[in-house]
Structure formats: structure tokens, C-alpha cells
């Protein structure tokens, strides 16, 4: 896959199920929230700013050539689409040590 080869070699996105499973022996999952829609908007802003930087000639053409620009543009748009289609998610998880105190999630 493109992202594993060019952007995050050896990267891994654990599922929410695994985030809970691997923590449950030592921690309590106090809160889990999906920020995927917010991250989609973040990626859209990053793409807009990236294109503006390309148009201004901010990048050194010897170091960041056309392949570099296409690769990062593809990455930003691909991820935007994945979050929009709800294929990819961004979770924030709050863990606490197993103890009697109660965590109240701020909303």
C-alpha cells in the first residue's frame, strides 16, 4: 500500500478493539472519542496550505521535486477521502491505572 511504502514504513494503525485489549491488564479505558471528522478538516487545511507553498516556490526543487509534491498531495487527498468515507478513524483514548478514583470525561 502507498502509505506503508512511502509515508509511514512499518506503520501500524491498531483497531479500537486492540487499543482496549492490550491495555486492559494494567489500565482502565476511561474514555474513547473518534476525532476522524475533525482530522478530515485538518487534512483539507494542510492540503490547501501545501498547494499554496508549492505555488509560492517555498520548496527547494532539488530536494523536493515534482515526485515529492505529487506524493504528498496524493497522501493528503487520499487520507482526506478515507476519513470522509469513514474508512479510517482517529481515536483519542484516555487510560488510567486501575484504582478506585473515578475519571469524569470532559465534553
Tab-separated table of N, CA and C in Angstrom:
chain	number	residue	atom	x	y	z
A	1	UNK	N	0.840	-1.175	0.000
A	1	UNK	CA	0.000	0.000	0.000
A	1	UNK	C	0.889	1.242	0.000
A	2	UNK	N	0.428	2.277	-0.679
A	2	UNK	CA	1.171	3.523	-0.857
A	2	UNK	C	1.682	4.105	0.464
A	3	UNK	N	0.795	4.251	1.426
A	3	UNK	CA	1.174	4.895	2.692
A	3	UNK	C	2.244	4.095	3.426
A	4	UNK	N	2.113	2.776	3.441
A	4	UNK	CA	3.104	1.939	4.133
A	4	UNK	C	4.454	1.962	3.426
A	5	UNK	N	4.435	2.123	2.122
A	5	UNK	CA	5.691	2.120	1.368
A	5	UNK	C	6.395	3.479	1.405
A	6	UNK	N	5.641	4.568	1.226
A	6	UNK	CA	6.264	5.872	1.028
A	6	UNK	C	6.154	6.846	2.203
A	7	UNK	N	5.122	6.738	3.008
A	7	UNK	CA	4.895	7.739	4.049
A	7	UNK	C	5.269	7.219	5.435
A	8	UNK	N	4.700	6.095	5.825
A	8	UNK	CA	4.945	5.519	7.147
A	8	UNK	C	5.417	4.076	7.019
A	9	UNK	N	6.673	3.847	6.597
A	9	UNK	CA	7.164	2.471	6.528
A	9	UNK	C	7.071	1.812	7.908
A	10	UNK	N	6.598	0.596	7.923
A	10	UNK	CA	6.412	-0.171	9.161
A	10	UNK	C	5.372	0.442	10.099
A	11	UNK	N	4.538	1.342	9.583
A	11	UNK	CA	3.481	1.934	10.401
A	11	UNK	C	2.362	0.930	10.646
A	12	UNK	N	1.599	1.184	11.691
A	12	UNK	CA	0.510	0.273	12.053
A	12	UNK	C	-0.606	1.070	12.708
A	13	UNK	N	-1.835	0.868	12.264
A	13	UNK	CA	-2.996	1.513	12.863
A	13	UNK	C	-3.806	0.458	13.610
A	14	UNK	N	-3.689	0.401	14.925
A	14	UNK	CA	-4.455	-0.602	15.670
A	14	UNK	C	-5.942	-0.246	15.691
A	15	UNK	N	-6.760	-1.253	15.733
A	15	UNK	CA	-8.206	-1.050	15.825
A	15	UNK	C	-8.562	-0.634	17.250
A	16	UNK	N	-9.733	-0.022	17.437
A	16	UNK	CA	-10.160	0.310	18.805
A	16	UNK	C	-10.205	-0.929	19.700
A	17	UNK	N	-10.595	-2.045	19.129
A	17	UNK	CA	-10.647	-3.299	19.895
A	17	UNK	C	-9.264	-3.647	20.455
A	18	UNK	N	-8.228	-3.492	19.637
A	18	UNK	CA	-6.871	-3.787	20.102
A	18	UNK	C	-6.374	-2.752	21.110
A	19	UNK	N	-6.769	-1.491	20.927
A	19	UNK	CA	-6.374	-0.457	21.887
A	19	UNK	C	-6.885	-0.784	23.287
A	20	UNK	N	-8.061	-1.384	23.339
A	20	UNK	CA	-8.636	-1.789	24.626
A	20	UNK	C	-7.987	-3.079	25.113
A	21	UNK	N	-7.874	-4.051	24.227
A	21	UNK	CA	-7.355	-5.374	24.600
A	21	UNK	C	-5.959	-5.299	25.209
A	22	UNK	N	-5.050	-4.573	24.571
A	22	UNK	CA	-3.668	-4.542	25.033
A	22	UNK	C	-3.485	-3.716	26.303
A	23	UNK	N	-4.448	-2.887	26.633
A	23	UNK	CA	-4.328	-2.058	27.826
A	23	UNK	C	-5.031	-2.650	29.036
A	24	UNK	N	-5.982	-3.538	28.811
A	24	UNK	CA	-6.879	-3.939	29.897
A	24	UNK	C	-6.209	-4.664	31.065
A	25	UNK	N	-5.038	-5.234	30.878
A	25	UNK	CA	-4.392	-5.921	32.001
A	25	UNK	C	-3.842	-4.937	33.040
A	26	UNK	N	-3.492	-3.719	32.611
A	26	UNK	CA	-2.897	-2.751	33.537
A	26	UNK	C	-3.695	-1.455	33.672
A	27	UNK	N	-4.564	-1.200	32.718
A	27	UNK	CA	-5.260	0.085	32.699
A	27	UNK	C	-6.763	-0.095	32.517
A	28	UNK	N	-7.467	0.979	32.828
A	28	UNK	CA	-8.897	1.067	32.555
A	28	UNK	C	-9.056	2.073	31.417
A	29	UNK	N	-9.830	1.727	30.416
A	29	UNK	CA	-10.135	2.690	29.358
A	29	UNK	C	-11.244	3.584	29.898
A	30	UNK	N	-10.893	4.811	30.179
A	30	UNK	CA	-11.846	5.748	30.777
A	30	UNK	C	-12.696	6.450	29.728
A	31	UNK	N	-12.097	6.705	28.577
A	31	UNK	CA	-12.818	7.452	27.545
A	31	UNK	C	-12.191	7.151	26.193
A	32	UNK	N	-13.028	7.112	25.176
A	32	UNK	CA	-12.547	6.939	23.808
A	32	UNK	C	-13.427	7.804	22.917
A	33	UNK	N	-12.779	8.650	22.129
A	33	UNK	CA	-13.532	9.548	21.267
A	33	UNK	C	-12.939	9.520	19.867
A	34	UNK	N	-13.808	9.522	18.870
A	34	UNK	CA	-13.392	9.499	17.475
A	34	UNK	C	-13.351	10.933	16.946
A	35	UNK	N	-12.164	11.372	16.559
A	35	UNK	CA	-11.975	12.711	16.012
A	35	UNK	C	-11.751	12.683	14.501
A	36	UNK	N	-12.203	11.627	13.838
A	36	UNK	CA	-11.966	11.475	12.407
A	36	UNK	C	-12.485	12.613	11.560
A	37	UNK	N	-13.680	13.108	11.853
A	37	UNK	CA	-14.249	14.213	11.068
A	37	UNK	C	-13.395	15.466	11.238
A	38	UNK	N	-12.936	15.712	12.460
A	38	UNK	CA	-12.071	16.867	12.701
A	38	UNK	C	-10.742	16.714	11.968
A	39	UNK	N	-10.209	15.506	11.958
A	39	UNK	CA	-8.931	15.275	11.286
A	39	UNK	C	-9.076	15.406	9.777
A	40	UNK	N	-10.244	15.040	9.243
A	40	UNK	CA	-10.505	15.230	7.819
A	40	UNK	C	-10.377	16.721	7.476
A	41	UNK	N	-10.948	17.565	8.311
A	41	UNK	CA	-10.857	19.016	8.081
A	41	UNK	C	-9.410	19.495	8.201
A	42	UNK	N	-8.683	18.940	9.146
A	42	UNK	CA	-7.270	19.289	9.311
A	42	UNK	C	-6.490	18.951	8.045
A	43	UNK	N	-6.719	17.767	7.507
A	43	UNK	CA	-6.039	17.357	6.276
A	43	UNK	C	-6.393	18.272	5.109
A	44	UNK	N	-7.632	18.721	5.040
A	44	UNK	CA	-8.040	19.640	3.976
A	44	UNK	C	-7.277	20.960	4.078
A	45	UNK	N	-7.118	21.457	5.292
A	45	UNK	CA	-6.362	22.700	5.502
A	45	UNK	C	-4.892	22.486	5.159
A	46	UNK	N	-4.325	21.365	5.597
A	46	UNK	CA	-2.931	21.071	5.258
A	46	UNK	C	-2.736	21.016	3.752
A	47	UNK	N	-3.677	20.403	3.035
A	47	UNK	CA	-3.566	20.311	1.575
A	47	UNK	C	-3.607	21.705	0.946
A	48	UNK	N	-4.521	22.531	1.405
A	48	UNK	CA	-4.631	23.897	0.879
A	48	UNK	C	-3.328	24.667	1.115
A	49	UNK	N	-2.774	24.554	2.317
A	49	UNK	CA	-1.521	25.255	2.637
A	49	UNK	C	-0.342	24.680	1.854
A	50	UNK	N	-0.334	23.369	1.681
A	50	UNK	CA	0.727	22.726	0.910
A	50	UNK	C	0.723	23.255	-0.523
A	51	UNK	N	-0.461	23.307	-1.139
A	51	UNK	CA	-0.564	23.809	-2.519
A	51	UNK	C	-0.132	25.271	-2.604
A	52	UNK	N	-0.464	26.053	-1.587
A	52	UNK	CA	-0.051	27.458	-1.568
A	52	UNK	C	1.470	27.569	-1.491
A	53	UNK	N	2.091	26.720	-0.690
A	53	UNK	CA	3.558	26.718	-0.588
A	53	UNK	C	4.201	26.302	-1.905
A	54	UNK	N	3.614	25.314	-2.568
A	54	UNK	CA	4.130	24.887	-3.872
A	54	UNK	C	4.023	26.044	-4.862
A	55	UNK	N	2.873	26.718	-4.888
A	55	UNK	CA	2.655	27.833	-5.816
A	55	UNK	C	3.624	28.986	-5.555
A	56	UNK	N	3.984	29.205	-4.290
A	56	UNK	CA	4.913	30.282	-3.930
A	56	UNK	C	6.368	29.897	-4.165
A	57	UNK	N	6.628	28.630	-4.456
A	57	UNK	CA	8.000	28.185	-4.658
A	57	UNK	C	8.777	28.039	-3.364
A	58	UNK	N	8.090	27.718	-2.289
A	58	UNK	CA	8.727	27.580	-0.976
A	58	UNK	C	9.713	26.411	-0.943
A	59	UNK	N	9.415	25.353	-1.677
A	59	UNK	CA	10.243	24.150	-1.637
A	59	UNK	C	11.446	24.276	-2.556
A	60	UNK	N	12.550	23.676	-2.155
A	60	UNK	CA	13.761	23.626	-2.967
A	60	UNK	C	13.575	22.551	-4.032
A	61	UNK	N	13.528	22.932	-5.312
A	61	UNK	CA	13.262	21.947	-6.369
A	61	UNK	C	14.289	20.818	-6.447
A	62	UNK	N	15.499	21.048	-5.938
A	62	UNK	CA	16.497	19.979	-5.954
A	62	UNK	C	16.218	18.933	-4.880
A	63	UNK	N	15.604	19.350	-3.781
A	63	UNK	CA	15.305	18.421	-2.692
A	63	UNK	C	13.858	17.939	-2.727
A	64	UNK	N	12.953	18.821	-3.076
A	64	UNK	CA	11.525	18.481	-3.140
A	64	UNK	C	11.063	18.659	-4.584
A	65	UNK	N	11.320	17.634	-5.373
A	65	UNK	CA	10.992	17.693	-6.796
A	65	UNK	C	9.508	17.408	-7.032
A	66	UNK	N	9.146	17.286	-8.311
A	66	UNK	CA	7.747	17.041	-8.688
A	66	UNK	C	7.215	15.740	-8.085
A	67	UNK	N	8.067	14.735	-7.974
A	67	UNK	CA	7.645	13.464	-7.359
A	67	UNK	C	7.276	13.680	-5.895
A	68	UNK	N	8.084	14.458	-5.188
A	68	UNK	CA	7.799	14.791	-3.793
A	68	UNK	C	6.446	15.489	-3.671
A	69	UNK	N	6.218	16.479	-4.514
A	69	UNK	CA	4.965	17.241	-4.470
A	69	UNK	C	3.779	16.335	-4.764
A	70	UNK	N	3.861	15.518	-5.803
A	70	UNK	CA	2.755	14.604	-6.147
A	70	UNK	C	2.496	13.598	-5.030
A	71	UNK	N	3.572	13.078	-4.447
A	71	UNK	CA	3.427	12.081	-3.389
A	71	UNK	C	2.673	12.664	-2.191
A	72	UNK	N	3.059	13.854	-1.747
A	72	UNK	CA	2.412	14.446	-0.577
A	72	UNK	C	1.010	14.944	-0.896
A	73	UNK	N	0.793	15.407	-2.099
A	73	UNK	CA	-0.565	15.808	-2.477
A	73	UNK	C	-1.478	14.578	-2.498
A	74	UNK	N	-0.987	13.491	-3.062
A	74	UNK	CA	-1.766	12.251	-3.087
A	74	UNK	C	-2.060	11.777	-1.668
A	75	UNK	N	-1.043	11.794	-0.818
A	75	UNK	CA	-1.220	11.351	0.569
A	75	UNK	C	-2.298	12.172	1.282
A	76	UNK	N	-2.207	13.484	1.198
A	76	UNK	CA	-3.171	14.343	1.890
A	76	UNK	C	-4.590	14.134	1.368
A	77	UNK	N	-4.745	14.015	0.050
A	77	UNK	CA	-6.083	13.813	-0.520
A	77	UNK	C	-6.605	12.406	-0.253
A	78	UNK	N	-5.737	11.420	-0.319
A	78	UNK	CA	-6.125	10.033	-0.035
A	78	UNK	C	-6.643	9.917	1.396
A	79	UNK	N	-5.901	10.482	2.342
A	79	UNK	CA	-6.309	10.411	3.746
A	79	UNK	C	-7.587	11.208	3.991
A	80	UNK	N	-7.718	12.357	3.345
A	80	UNK	CA	-8.959	13.128	3.470
A	80	UNK	C	-10.145	12.277	3.044
A	81	UNK	N	-10.009	11.600	1.912
A	81	UNK	CA	-11.084	10.731	1.422
A	81	UNK	C	-11.364	9.568	2.352
A	82	UNK	N	-10.324	8.989	2.916
A	82	UNK	CA	-10.501	7.849	3.827
A	82	UNK	C	-11.244	8.264	5.095
A	83	UNK	N	-10.936	9.443	5.609
A	83	UNK	CA	-11.661	9.932	6.787
A	83	UNK	C	-13.090	10.322	6.426
A	84	UNK	N	-13.263	10.935	5.253
A	84	UNK	CA	-14.607	11.336	4.824
A	84	UNK	C	-15.506	10.119	4.627
A	85	UNK	N	-14.956	9.050	4.059
A	85	UNK	CA	-15.717	7.815	3.835
A	85	UNK	C	-15.844	6.992	5.118
A	86	UNK	N	-15.196	7.446	6.173
A	86	UNK	CA	-15.207	6.774	7.484
A	86	UNK	C	-14.595	5.377	7.402
A	87	UNK	N	-13.558	5.264	6.574
A	87	UNK	CA	-12.773	4.034	6.468
A	87	UNK	C	-11.650	4.070	7.503
A	88	UNK	N	-11.117	5.263	7.712
A	88	UNK	CA	-10.039	5.486	8.668
A	88	UNK	C	-10.566	6.387	9.776
A	89	UNK	N	-10.074	6.154	10.985
A	89	UNK	CA	-10.549	6.920	12.135
A	89	UNK	C	-9.364	7.404	12.957
A	90	UNK	N	-9.602	8.412	13.733
A	90	UNK	CA	-8.601	8.921	14.663
A	90	UNK	C	-9.229	8.910	16.048
A	91	UNK	N	-8.726	8.033	16.900
A	91	UNK	CA	-9.274	7.902	18.245
A	91	UNK	C	-8.342	8.521	19.267
A	92	UNK	N	-8.935	9.214	20.212
A	92	UNK	CA	-8.213	9.646	21.403
A	92	UNK	C	-8.700	8.744	22.524
A	93	UNK	N	-7.761	8.102	23.188
A	93	UNK	CA	-8.111	7.176	24.260
A	93	UNK	C	-7.490	7.679	25.560
A	94	UNK	N	-8.295	7.700	26.611
A	94	UNK	CA	-7.807	8.071	27.940
A	94	UNK	C	-7.759	6.802	28.777
A	95	UNK	N	-6.565	6.489	29.257
A	95	UNK	CA	-6.364	5.331	30.126
A	95	UNK	C	-6.057	5.830	31.537
A	96	UNK	N	-6.385	5.026	32.519
A	96	UNK	CA	-5.947	5.316	33.885
A	96	UNK	C	-5.504	4.008	34.521
A	97	UNK	N	-4.685	4.137	35.551
A	97	UNK	CA	-4.293	2.946	36.303
A	97	UNK	C	-5.524	2.422	37.025
A	98	UNK	N	-5.530	1.131	37.235
A	98	UNK	CA	-6.656	0.531	37.959
A	98	UNK	C	-6.581	0.966	39.418
A	99	UNK	N	-7.485	1.842	39.793
A	99	UNK	CA	-7.563	2.339	41.168
A	99	UNK	C	-8.983	2.851	41.415
A	100	UNK	N	-9.311	3.127	42.659
A	100	UNK	CA	-10.699	3.466	42.969
A	100	UNK	C	-11.169	4.850	42.499
A	101	UNK	N	-10.252	5.772	42.204
A	101	UNK	CA	-10.680	7.105	41.779
A	101	UNK	C	-11.470	7.008	40.478
A	102	UNK	N	-12.414	7.898	40.320
A	102	UNK	CA	-13.266	7.897	39.128
A	102	UNK	C	-12.847	9.032	38.207
A	103	UNK	N	-12.747	8.728	36.937
A	103	UNK	CA	-12.414	9.726	35.921
A	103	UNK	C	-13.713	10.234	35.305
A	104	UNK	N	-13.861	11.539	35.232
A	104	UNK	CA	-15.015	12.144	34.576
A	104	UNK	C	-14.513	12.758	33.274
A	105	UNK	N	-15.011	12.251	32.161
A	105	UNK	CA	-14.559	12.735	30.854
A	105	UNK	C	-15.133	14.122	30.569
A	106	UNK	N	-14.263	15.099	30.274
A	106	UNK	CA	-14.774	16.429	29.912
A	106	UNK	C	-15.353	16.401	28.504
A	107	UNK	N	-16.475	17.029	28.323
A	107	UNK	CA	-17.101	17.124	26.991
A	107	UNK	C	-17.569	18.530	26.770
